[in-house]
GROMACS .gro file of C-alpha atoms in nm:
model
  193
    1MET     CA    1   2.682   3.943   3.857
    2ALA     CA    2   2.393   3.829   3.643
    3PRO     CA    3   2.369   4.162   3.452
    4LYS     CA    4   2.737   4.145   3.355
    5LYS     CA    5   2.691   3.806   3.189
    6THR     CA    6   2.409   3.935   2.973
    7GLU     CA    7   2.627   4.228   2.860
    8LYS     CA    8   2.910   4.001   2.748
    9ALA     CA    9   2.689   3.762   2.546
   10PRO     CA   10   2.553   4.026   2.302
   11ALA     CA   11   2.902   4.165   2.241
   12LYS     CA   12   3.023   3.827   2.105
   13ALA     CA   13   2.726   3.766   1.875
   14PRO     CA   14   2.782   4.070   1.643
   15GLU     CA   15   3.147   3.972   1.590
   16ALA     CA   16   3.040   3.628   1.471
   17LYS     CA   17   2.790   3.783   1.230
   18LYS     CA   18   3.051   4.026   1.095
   19VAL     CA   19   3.285   3.740   1.023
   20ALA     CA   20   3.014   3.543   0.842
   21LYS     CA   21   2.906   3.832   0.614
   22PRO     CA   22   3.233   3.879   0.424
   23ALA     CA   23   3.242   3.509   0.338
   24ALA     CA   24   2.886   3.524   0.198
   25VAL     CA   25   2.965   3.837   0.000
   26ALA     CA   26   3.277   3.674  -0.139
   27LYS     CA   27   3.073   3.375  -0.260
   28LYS     CA   28   2.812   3.600  -0.426
   29THR     CA   29   3.073   3.805  -0.606
   30ALA     CA   30   3.253   3.493  -0.719
   31LYS     CA   31   2.946   3.341  -0.894
   32PRO     CA   32   2.882   3.616  -1.154
   33VAL     CA   33   3.246   3.612  -1.253
   34THR     CA   34   3.238   3.240  -1.337
   35LYS     CA   35   2.910   3.268  -1.536
   36ALA     CA   36   2.870   3.407  -1.886
   37ALA     CA   37   2.797   3.771  -1.962
   38PRO     CA   38   2.465   3.913  -1.835
   39LYS     CA   39   2.156   3.902  -2.061
   40LYS     CA   40   2.091   4.189  -2.298
   41LEU     CA   41   1.840   4.450  -2.186
   42HIS     CA   42   1.550   4.496  -2.428
   43GLY     CA   43   1.439   4.852  -2.368
   44VAL     CA   44   1.496   5.179  -2.186
   45LYS     CA   45   1.198   5.379  -2.061
   46GLY     CA   46   1.192   5.696  -1.851
   47GLY     CA   47   1.562   5.680  -1.777
   48LYS     CA   48   1.528   5.333  -1.617
   49VAL     CA   49   1.643   5.011  -1.775
   50THR     CA   50   1.360   4.750  -1.789
   51LYS     CA   51   1.290   4.421  -1.963
   52LYS     CA   52   1.030   4.396  -2.239
   53THR     CA   53   0.818   4.137  -2.053
   54THR     CA   54   0.792   4.357  -1.746
   55VAL     CA   55   0.673   4.650  -1.956
   56ALA     CA   56   0.414   4.437  -2.132
   57ARG     CA   57   0.288   4.302  -1.800
   58ALA     CA   58   0.259   4.655  -1.660
   59LEU     CA   59   0.068   4.775  -1.966
   60ARG     CA   60  -0.169   4.477  -1.940
   61ALA     CA   61  -0.233   4.555  -1.572
   62GLN     CA   62  -0.296   4.923  -1.652
   63LYS     CA   63  -0.543   4.827  -1.925
   64ALA     CA   64  -0.727   4.591  -1.689
   65ILE     CA   65  -0.755   4.864  -1.425
   66THR     CA   66  -0.896   5.117  -1.670
   67LEU     CA   67  -1.148   4.868  -1.811
   68GLY     CA   68  -1.252   4.729  -1.472
   69VAL     CA   69  -1.343   4.377  -1.364
   70HIS     CA   70  -1.710   4.387  -1.466
   71THR     CA   71  -1.652   4.519  -1.819
   72MET     CA   72  -1.417   4.239  -1.923
   73GLY     CA   73  -1.669   3.960  -1.992
   74LYS     CA   74  -1.961   3.951  -2.232
   75LYS     CA   75  -2.301   4.060  -2.103
   76LYS     CA   76  -2.561   3.782  -2.083
   77VAL     CA   77  -2.855   3.840  -2.314
   78ARG     CA   78  -3.179   3.785  -2.124
   79LYS     CA   79  -3.450   3.629  -2.342
   80ASP     CA   80  -3.711   3.580  -2.067
   81ILE     CA   81  -3.900   3.840  -1.866
   82ARG     CA   82  -3.897   3.626  -1.551
   83PHE     CA   83  -3.592   3.611  -1.326
   84MET     CA   84  -3.537   3.261  -1.188
   85ARG     CA   85  -3.313   3.234  -0.884
   86PRO     CA   86  -3.010   3.018  -0.964
   87LYS     CA   87  -2.998   2.670  -0.812
   88THR     CA   88  -2.757   2.662  -0.521
   89TYR     CA   89  -2.611   2.379  -0.315
   90LYS     CA   90  -2.842   2.247  -0.043
   91PRO     CA   91  -2.656   2.016   0.194
   92PRO     CA   92  -2.842   1.715   0.337
   93ARG     CA   93  -2.990   1.752   0.684
   94CYS     CA   94  -2.750   1.662   0.961
   95PRO     CA   95  -2.939   1.718   1.290
   96LYS     CA   96  -2.746   1.730   1.615
   97ASP     CA   97  -3.048   1.634   1.827
   98ARG     CA   98  -3.162   1.269   1.839
   99ARG     CA   99  -3.530   1.371   1.830
  100PHE     CA  100  -3.504   1.480   1.468
  101GLU     CA  101  -3.309   1.171   1.353
  102ILE     CA  102  -3.582   0.919   1.449
  103PRO     CA  103  -3.866   0.911   1.192
  104LYS     CA  104  -4.205   1.003   1.336
  105ARG     CA  105  -4.458   0.721   1.369
  106ASN     CA  106  -4.810   0.758   1.238
  107LYS     CA  107  -5.023   0.849   1.541
  108LEU     CA  108  -5.352   0.798   1.355
  109ASP     CA  109  -5.347   0.417   1.346
  110ALA     CA  110  -5.654   0.192   1.314
  111PHE     CA  111  -5.721   0.188   1.691
  112ARG     CA  112  -5.706   0.568   1.710
  113ILE     CA  113  -5.923   0.623   1.402
  114ILE     CA  114  -6.217   0.401   1.510
  115ARG     CA  115  -6.331   0.500   1.857
  116HIS     CA  116  -6.641   0.281   1.904
  117PRO     CA  117  -6.947   0.155   1.714
  118VAL     CA  118  -7.281   0.337   1.746
  119THR     CA  119  -7.556   0.121   1.902
  120THR     CA  120  -7.863   0.344   1.874
  121GLU     CA  121  -8.197   0.229   1.722
  122ALA     CA  122  -8.130   0.431   1.406
  123ALA     CA  123  -7.790   0.260   1.369
  124MET     CA  124  -7.950  -0.086   1.418
  125LYS     CA  125  -8.207  -0.005   1.147
  126LYS     CA  126  -7.917   0.085   0.912
  127ILE     CA  127  -7.749  -0.251   0.988
  128GLU     CA  128  -8.066  -0.450   0.911
  129ASP     CA  129  -8.195  -0.256   0.610
  130ASN     CA  130  -7.890  -0.109   0.434
  131ASP     CA  131  -7.596  -0.338   0.538
  132THR     CA  132  -7.428  -0.032   0.687
  133LEU     CA  133  -7.224  -0.018   1.009
  134VAL     CA  134  -7.199   0.311   1.201
  135PHE     CA  135  -6.885   0.410   1.395
  136VAL     CA  136  -6.769   0.714   1.588
  137VAL     CA  137  -6.428   0.805   1.445
  138ASP     CA  138  -6.150   1.057   1.503
  139ARG     CA  139  -6.220   1.406   1.365
  140ARG     CA  140  -5.890   1.411   1.172
  141ALA     CA  141  -5.955   1.080   0.990
  142ASN     CA  142  -6.057   1.092   0.625
  143LYS     CA  143  -6.262   0.839   0.422
  144PRO     CA  144  -5.972   0.631   0.283
  145ALA     CA  145  -5.816   0.608   0.631
  146ILE     CA  146  -6.150   0.497   0.784
  147LYS     CA  147  -6.197   0.235   0.512
  148ALA     CA  148  -5.846   0.095   0.567
  149ALA     CA  149  -5.894   0.089   0.946
  150VAL     CA  150  -6.226  -0.105   0.926
  151GLN     CA  151  -6.078  -0.356   0.682
  152GLU     CA  152  -5.774  -0.406   0.904
  153MET     CA  153  -5.957  -0.440   1.238
  154TYR     CA  154  -6.259  -0.652   1.138
  155ASN     CA  155  -6.123  -0.843   0.831
  156ILE     CA  156  -6.411  -0.735   0.606
  157LYS     CA  157  -6.439  -0.561   0.269
  158VAL     CA  158  -6.585  -0.212   0.251
  159ALA     CA  159  -6.787  -0.087  -0.046
  160LYS     CA  160  -6.823   0.279   0.052
  161VAL     CA  161  -6.773   0.521   0.345
  162ASN     CA  162  -6.986   0.828   0.422
  163THR     CA  163  -6.895   1.068   0.703
  164LEU     CA  164  -7.096   1.309   0.915
  165ASN     CA  165  -6.950   1.586   1.134
  166CYS     CA  166  -7.186   1.630   1.430
  167PRO     CA  167  -7.228   1.952   1.630
  168LYS     CA  168  -7.099   1.788   1.951
  169ASN     CA  169  -6.747   1.770   1.800
  170ILE     CA  170  -6.777   1.407   1.696
  171LYS     CA  171  -6.750   1.246   1.355
  172LYS     CA  172  -6.963   0.949   1.249
  173ALA     CA  173  -6.869   0.709   0.969
  174TYR     CA  174  -7.135   0.510   0.782
  175VAL     CA  175  -6.954   0.205   0.641
  176LYS     CA  176  -7.146   0.033   0.360
  177LEU     CA  177  -7.061  -0.337   0.311
  178PRO     CA  178  -7.064  -0.514  -0.028
  179PRO     CA  179  -7.350  -0.761  -0.110
  180ASP     CA  180  -7.141  -1.072  -0.029
  181PHE     CA  181  -7.103  -0.957   0.339
  182ASP     CA  182  -7.393  -0.956   0.584
  183ALA     CA  183  -7.389  -0.659   0.824
  184LEU     CA  184  -7.581  -0.855   1.096
  185ASP     CA  185  -7.312  -1.127   1.109
  186VAL     CA  186  -7.035  -0.865   1.129
  187ALA     CA  187  -7.225  -0.676   1.402
  188ASN     CA  188  -7.263  -1.000   1.604
  189ARG     CA  189  -6.891  -1.072   1.566
  190ILE     CA  190  -6.796  -0.719   1.676
  191GLY     CA  191  -7.040  -0.730   1.969
  192ILE     CA  192  -7.278  -0.451   1.868
  193ILE     CA  193  -7.590  -0.669   1.890
   0.00000   0.00000   0.00000
C-alpha cells in the first residue's frame, strides 16, 4: 500500500505547477503592454542587435586581454643598485605555551657571580699593600657585573676591577678599593681575616 501512496503524490504536484505557470505568464505579458514603448536600439553588429554600452564594454575587455595585466601600469624606475626587501607586516608574538609568556629572570645575580673570597698569602699581601680584595667569580661574569655585585653585597665603592682566567677553569677578580675605603676593615667585616 505504501508504494501506491507515493505514486499518487507526484501526480498531483505537476498539475498544481501547470496551473500556476499560466497565471505568471499572464502577469508578465500584461506588464509590457501597460508600459511605454521599448527603448531604441543603438547599433546592429554581425546580424545581432546590441546596445552601444555592451559593445564598448566588450571592446574594452578585448583590449585589456591583448595588453595583459602586467603591461597596464607604469614600470618603476630603479635608481639604486641594491634591492631592499619590502617591509611586511610582522604580527606581535602570541605564544600558546605559558613558558614563553613569563619573562626570564637573570640567573647571574650577585650571589651567583661572587663565589667566595681568596684567602691565600698572596691575596692577604694584596689586601694590606694595594687595598685590593680577591674573589673567585663565575666564568661568565664580566667586569661591570662583578663591580655591581661587590657593591651590592658588601656596601662598598669599587675603584677598578681586574680579572684573571686561571687554567683550572676558575676566574679570579681583583677588586681595587678607592682611597677612602680601607681593605683591611672590609676584609674583617666579610670574614676573610
